[in-house]
Amino acid sequence: MLDSFTKKRIEKILSTYIEVKVPKQVRNQIRLSYKFRGNSVTLNEERPAYIGDGWTEMPIAQFRFEEHKWKIYWRDSKKKWHFVDDFAPQDDFEKQLEIVDNDSRGMFWG
């Protein structure tokens, strides 16, 4: 489980990232969110549901804090997470988020 200091720090980083990433004028069409579970943080994209009033959620990337480093995972069509071994684990969460944001191979943002 992430300690409260780390969790607060990650919340601040992701909240700032989301504020910058999604322009205000399109937030009724797309938004980003994140969820904590144990030692992981999942970044999600949300869009209005095709039917009904809710929003649909699609995981973009998962960051796991393992062995004192952040690792990046991607999710396949069968909803299974896979470690992205092309990117070395880092102790700096922001560097891992930057890798996902840049996504030069279309692995996260399609």
C-alpha atoms as an extended CHARMM CRD file, in Angstrom:
* protein
*
       110  EXT
         1         1  MET       CA              0.0000000000        0.0000000000        0.0000000000  PROA      1               0.0000000000
         2         2  LEU       CA              1.2880000000        3.4640000000       -0.8900000000  PROA      2               0.0000000000
         3         3  ASP       CA              2.0340000000        5.6700000000        2.1000000000  PROA      3               0.0000000000
         4         4  SER       CA             -0.1150000000        8.7810000000        2.5130000000  PROA      4               0.0000000000
         5         5  PHE       CA              2.6770000000       11.1970000000        1.5280000000  PROA      5               0.0000000000
         6         6  THR       CA              3.3490000000        9.3630000000       -1.7540000000  PROA      6               0.0000000000
         7         7  LYS       CA             -0.3470000000        9.0860000000       -2.4910000000  PROA      7               0.0000000000
         8         8  LYS       CA             -0.9110000000       12.8280000000       -1.9240000000  PROA      8               0.0000000000
         9         9  ARG       CA              2.0870000000       13.6330000000       -4.1230000000  PROA      9               0.0000000000
        10        10  ILE       CA              0.8090000000       11.4180000000       -6.9520000000  PROA      10              0.0000000000
        11        11  GLU       CA             -2.6990000000       12.9170000000       -6.6160000000  PROA      11              0.0000000000
        12        12  LYS       CA             -1.2370000000       16.4080000000       -7.0260000000  PROA      12              0.0000000000
        13        13  ILE       CA              0.8860000000       15.3850000000      -10.0400000000  PROA      13              0.0000000000
        14        14  LEU       CA             -2.0290000000       13.6690000000      -11.7780000000  PROA      14              0.0000000000
        15        15  SER       CA             -4.5400000000       16.4180000000      -10.9950000000  PROA      15              0.0000000000
        16        16  THR       CA             -2.1950000000       19.0090000000      -12.5270000000  PROA      16              0.0000000000
        17        17  TYR       CA             -1.5220000000       16.7420000000      -15.5110000000  PROA      17              0.0000000000
        18        18  ILE       CA             -5.2470000000       16.2190000000      -16.1650000000  PROA      18              0.0000000000
        19        19  GLU       CA             -5.9680000000       19.9360000000      -15.8600000000  PROA      19              0.0000000000
        20        20  VAL       CA             -3.3860000000       20.6810000000      -18.5700000000  PROA      20              0.0000000000
        21        21  LYS       CA             -4.0270000000       17.6330000000      -20.7910000000  PROA      21              0.0000000000
        22        22  VAL       CA             -7.7770000000       18.0650000000      -21.3070000000  PROA      22              0.0000000000
        23        23  PRO       CA             -8.8670000000       21.5460000000      -22.4520000000  PROA      23              0.0000000000
        24        24  LYS       CA            -11.8780000000       22.9410000000      -20.5800000000  PROA      24              0.0000000000
        25        25  GLN       CA            -13.9560000000       23.2950000000      -23.7310000000  PROA      25              0.0000000000
        26        26  VAL       CA            -13.9440000000       19.5120000000      -24.3820000000  PROA      26              0.0000000000
        27        27  ARG       CA            -14.4310000000       18.2090000000      -20.8470000000  PROA      27              0.0000000000
        28        28  ASN       CA            -18.0700000000       17.4670000000      -21.5920000000  PROA      28              0.0000000000
        29        29  GLN       CA            -16.8180000000       15.0360000000      -24.2810000000  PROA      29              0.0000000000
        30        30  ILE       CA            -13.7070000000       13.5380000000      -22.7170000000  PROA      30              0.0000000000
        31        31  ARG       CA            -12.0710000000       13.5220000000      -19.3330000000  PROA      31              0.0000000000
        32        32  LEU       CA             -9.2390000000       11.7710000000      -17.5610000000  PROA      32              0.0000000000
        33        33  SER       CA             -9.3210000000       10.2240000000      -14.1220000000  PROA      33              0.0000000000
        34        34  TYR       CA             -7.1800000000        7.9850000000      -11.9590000000  PROA      34              0.0000000000
        35        35  LYS       CA             -7.7300000000        5.3140000000       -9.3500000000  PROA      35              0.0000000000
        36        36  PHE       CA             -5.5140000000        3.9710000000       -6.6120000000  PROA      36              0.0000000000
        37        37  ARG       CA             -5.4700000000        0.3130000000       -5.6740000000  PROA      37              0.0000000000
        38        38  GLY       CA             -2.7620000000       -0.9350000000       -3.3450000000  PROA      38              0.0000000000
        39        39  ASN       CA              0.5810000000        0.0320000000       -4.8790000000  PROA      39              0.0000000000
        40        40  SER       CA             -0.8570000000        0.8870000000       -8.2740000000  PROA      40              0.0000000000
        41        41  VAL       CA             -2.3810000000        3.9170000000       -9.9390000000  PROA      41              0.0000000000
        42        42  THR       CA             -4.4640000000        3.5200000000      -13.0850000000  PROA      42              0.0000000000
        43        43  LEU       CA             -4.9100000000        6.4150000000      -15.5080000000  PROA      43              0.0000000000
        44        44  ASN       CA             -8.2850000000        6.2730000000      -17.2830000000  PROA      44              0.0000000000
        45        45  GLU       CA             -9.9540000000        8.0130000000      -20.1860000000  PROA      45              0.0000000000
        46        46  GLU       CA            -13.6940000000        8.6320000000      -19.8360000000  PROA      46              0.0000000000
        47        47  ARG       CA            -16.2580000000        9.4560000000      -22.5100000000  PROA      47              0.0000000000
        48        48  PRO       CA            -20.0330000000        9.8720000000      -22.3940000000  PROA      48              0.0000000000
        49        49  ALA       CA            -21.8350000000        6.5400000000      -22.6640000000  PROA      49              0.0000000000
        50        50  TYR       CA            -23.4060000000        5.7820000000      -26.0180000000  PROA      50              0.0000000000
        51        51  ILE       CA            -26.6540000000        4.8710000000      -24.2750000000  PROA      51              0.0000000000
        52        52  GLY       CA            -27.7100000000        6.4950000000      -21.0270000000  PROA      52              0.0000000000
        53        53  ASP       CA            -26.3710000000        9.3420000000      -18.9700000000  PROA      53              0.0000000000
        54        54  GLY       CA            -23.1860000000        7.8100000000      -17.5420000000  PROA      54              0.0000000000
        55        55  TRP       CA            -19.6090000000        7.7700000000      -18.6820000000  PROA      55              0.0000000000
        56        56  THR       CA            -17.5830000000        4.8430000000      -19.9850000000  PROA      56              0.0000000000
        57        57  GLU       CA            -14.1170000000        4.3050000000      -18.6270000000  PROA      57              0.0000000000
        58        58  MET       CA            -11.1430000000        2.9760000000      -20.5730000000  PROA      58              0.0000000000
        59        59  PRO       CA             -7.8430000000        2.3350000000      -18.7910000000  PROA      59              0.0000000000
        60        60  ILE       CA             -4.8940000000        4.0110000000      -20.5050000000  PROA      60              0.0000000000
        61        61  ALA       CA             -1.9390000000        2.9330000000      -18.3710000000  PROA      61              0.0000000000
        62        62  GLN       CA             -1.1550000000        1.5600000000      -14.9610000000  PROA      62              0.0000000000
        63        63  PHE       CA              1.7640000000        2.6000000000      -12.7940000000  PROA      63              0.0000000000
        64        64  ARG       CA              2.8860000000        0.1450000000      -10.1320000000  PROA      64              0.0000000000
        65        65  PHE       CA              5.2580000000        0.9320000000       -7.3040000000  PROA      65              0.0000000000
        66        66  GLU       CA              7.3160000000       -2.2370000000       -6.9670000000  PROA      66              0.0000000000
        67        67  GLU       CA             10.7200000000       -2.6260000000       -5.3330000000  PROA      67              0.0000000000
        68        68  HSD       CA             10.8730000000        1.1450000000       -4.6790000000  PROA      68              0.0000000000
        69        69  LYS       CA             10.4490000000        2.0090000000       -8.3650000000  PROA      69              0.0000000000
        70        70  TRP       CA              7.5540000000        2.8970000000      -10.6620000000  PROA      70              0.0000000000
        71        71  LYS       CA              6.8290000000        0.4760000000      -13.4880000000  PROA      71              0.0000000000
        72        72  ILE       CA              4.5190000000        1.0820000000      -16.4420000000  PROA      72              0.0000000000
        73        73  TYR       CA              1.9090000000       -1.4600000000      -17.5720000000  PROA      73              0.0000000000
        74        74  TRP       CA             -0.4000000000       -1.5600000000      -20.6090000000  PROA      74              0.0000000000
        75        75  ARG       CA             -3.7170000000       -3.4060000000      -20.8870000000  PROA      75              0.0000000000
        76        76  ASP       CA             -4.6350000000       -5.7860000000      -23.6920000000  PROA      76              0.0000000000
        77        77  SER       CA             -8.0610000000       -6.4420000000      -25.2070000000  PROA      77              0.0000000000
        78        78  LYS       CA             -8.6460000000       -9.2570000000      -22.7070000000  PROA      78              0.0000000000
        79        79  LYS       CA             -8.2270000000       -6.7550000000      -19.8630000000  PROA      79              0.0000000000
        80        80  LYS       CA             -4.8860000000       -8.2100000000      -18.7390000000  PROA      80              0.0000000000
        81        81  TRP       CA             -2.0750000000       -5.8820000000      -17.6720000000  PROA      81              0.0000000000
        82        82  HSD       CA              1.4470000000       -6.3230000000      -19.0820000000  PROA      82              0.0000000000
        83        83  PHE       CA              4.7100000000       -4.7740000000      -17.9090000000  PROA      83              0.0000000000
        84        84  VAL       CA              6.3010000000       -2.5100000000      -20.5230000000  PROA      84              0.0000000000
        85        85  ASP       CA              9.8660000000       -3.7200000000      -20.3100000000  PROA      85              0.0000000000
        86        86  ASP       CA             11.0900000000       -1.2070000000      -22.9290000000  PROA      86              0.0000000000
        87        87  PHE       CA             10.9810000000        1.4720000000      -20.2380000000  PROA      87              0.0000000000
        88        88  ALA       CA             13.1840000000        0.9790000000      -17.2120000000  PROA      88              0.0000000000
        89        89  PRO       CA             11.5300000000        1.2370000000      -13.7980000000  PROA      89              0.0000000000
        90        90  GLN       CA             12.1490000000        4.6690000000      -12.2470000000  PROA      90              0.0000000000
        91        91  ASP       CA             11.9180000000        6.0960000000       -8.7790000000  PROA      91              0.0000000000
        92        92  ASP       CA             10.4850000000        9.2760000000      -10.3440000000  PROA      92              0.0000000000
        93        93  PHE       CA              6.7490000000        8.9540000000      -11.0580000000  PROA      93              0.0000000000
        94        94  GLU       CA              6.7330000000       12.0760000000      -13.2300000000  PROA      94              0.0000000000
        95        95  LYS       CA              9.2520000000       10.5660000000      -15.6640000000  PROA      95              0.0000000000
        96        96  GLN       CA              7.0290000000        7.5200000000      -16.1050000000  PROA      96              0.0000000000
        97        97  LEU       CA              3.9660000000        9.7100000000      -16.6380000000  PROA      97              0.0000000000
        98        98  GLU       CA              5.9190000000       11.6680000000      -19.2600000000  PROA      98              0.0000000000
        99        99  ILE       CA              6.6780000000        8.4160000000      -21.1270000000  PROA      99              0.0000000000
       100       100  VAL       CA              2.9660000000        7.5450000000      -21.1900000000  PROA      100             0.0000000000
       101       101  ASP       CA              2.0420000000       11.0870000000      -22.2310000000  PROA      101             0.0000000000
       102       102  ASN       CA              4.5460000000       11.1510000000      -25.1290000000  PROA      102             0.0000000000
       103       103  ASP       CA              3.5380000000        7.6250000000      -26.2630000000  PROA      103             0.0000000000
       104       104  SER       CA              5.6800000000        7.5880000000      -29.3910000000  PROA      104             0.0000000000
       105       105  ARG       CA              4.4690000000        4.0770000000      -30.3410000000  PROA      105             0.0000000000
       106       106  GLY       CA              0.7240000000        4.4900000000      -29.7890000000  PROA      106             0.0000000000
       107       107  MET       CA              0.7550000000        1.9660000000      -26.9870000000  PROA      107             0.0000000000
       108       108  PHE       CA             -1.3830000000        3.9720000000      -24.5710000000  PROA      108             0.0000000000
       109       109  TRP       CA             -3.2890000000        6.6380000000      -26.4630000000  PROA      109             0.0000000000
       110       110  GLY       CA             -3.8380000000        4.4820000000      -29.5570000000  PROA      110             0.0000000000
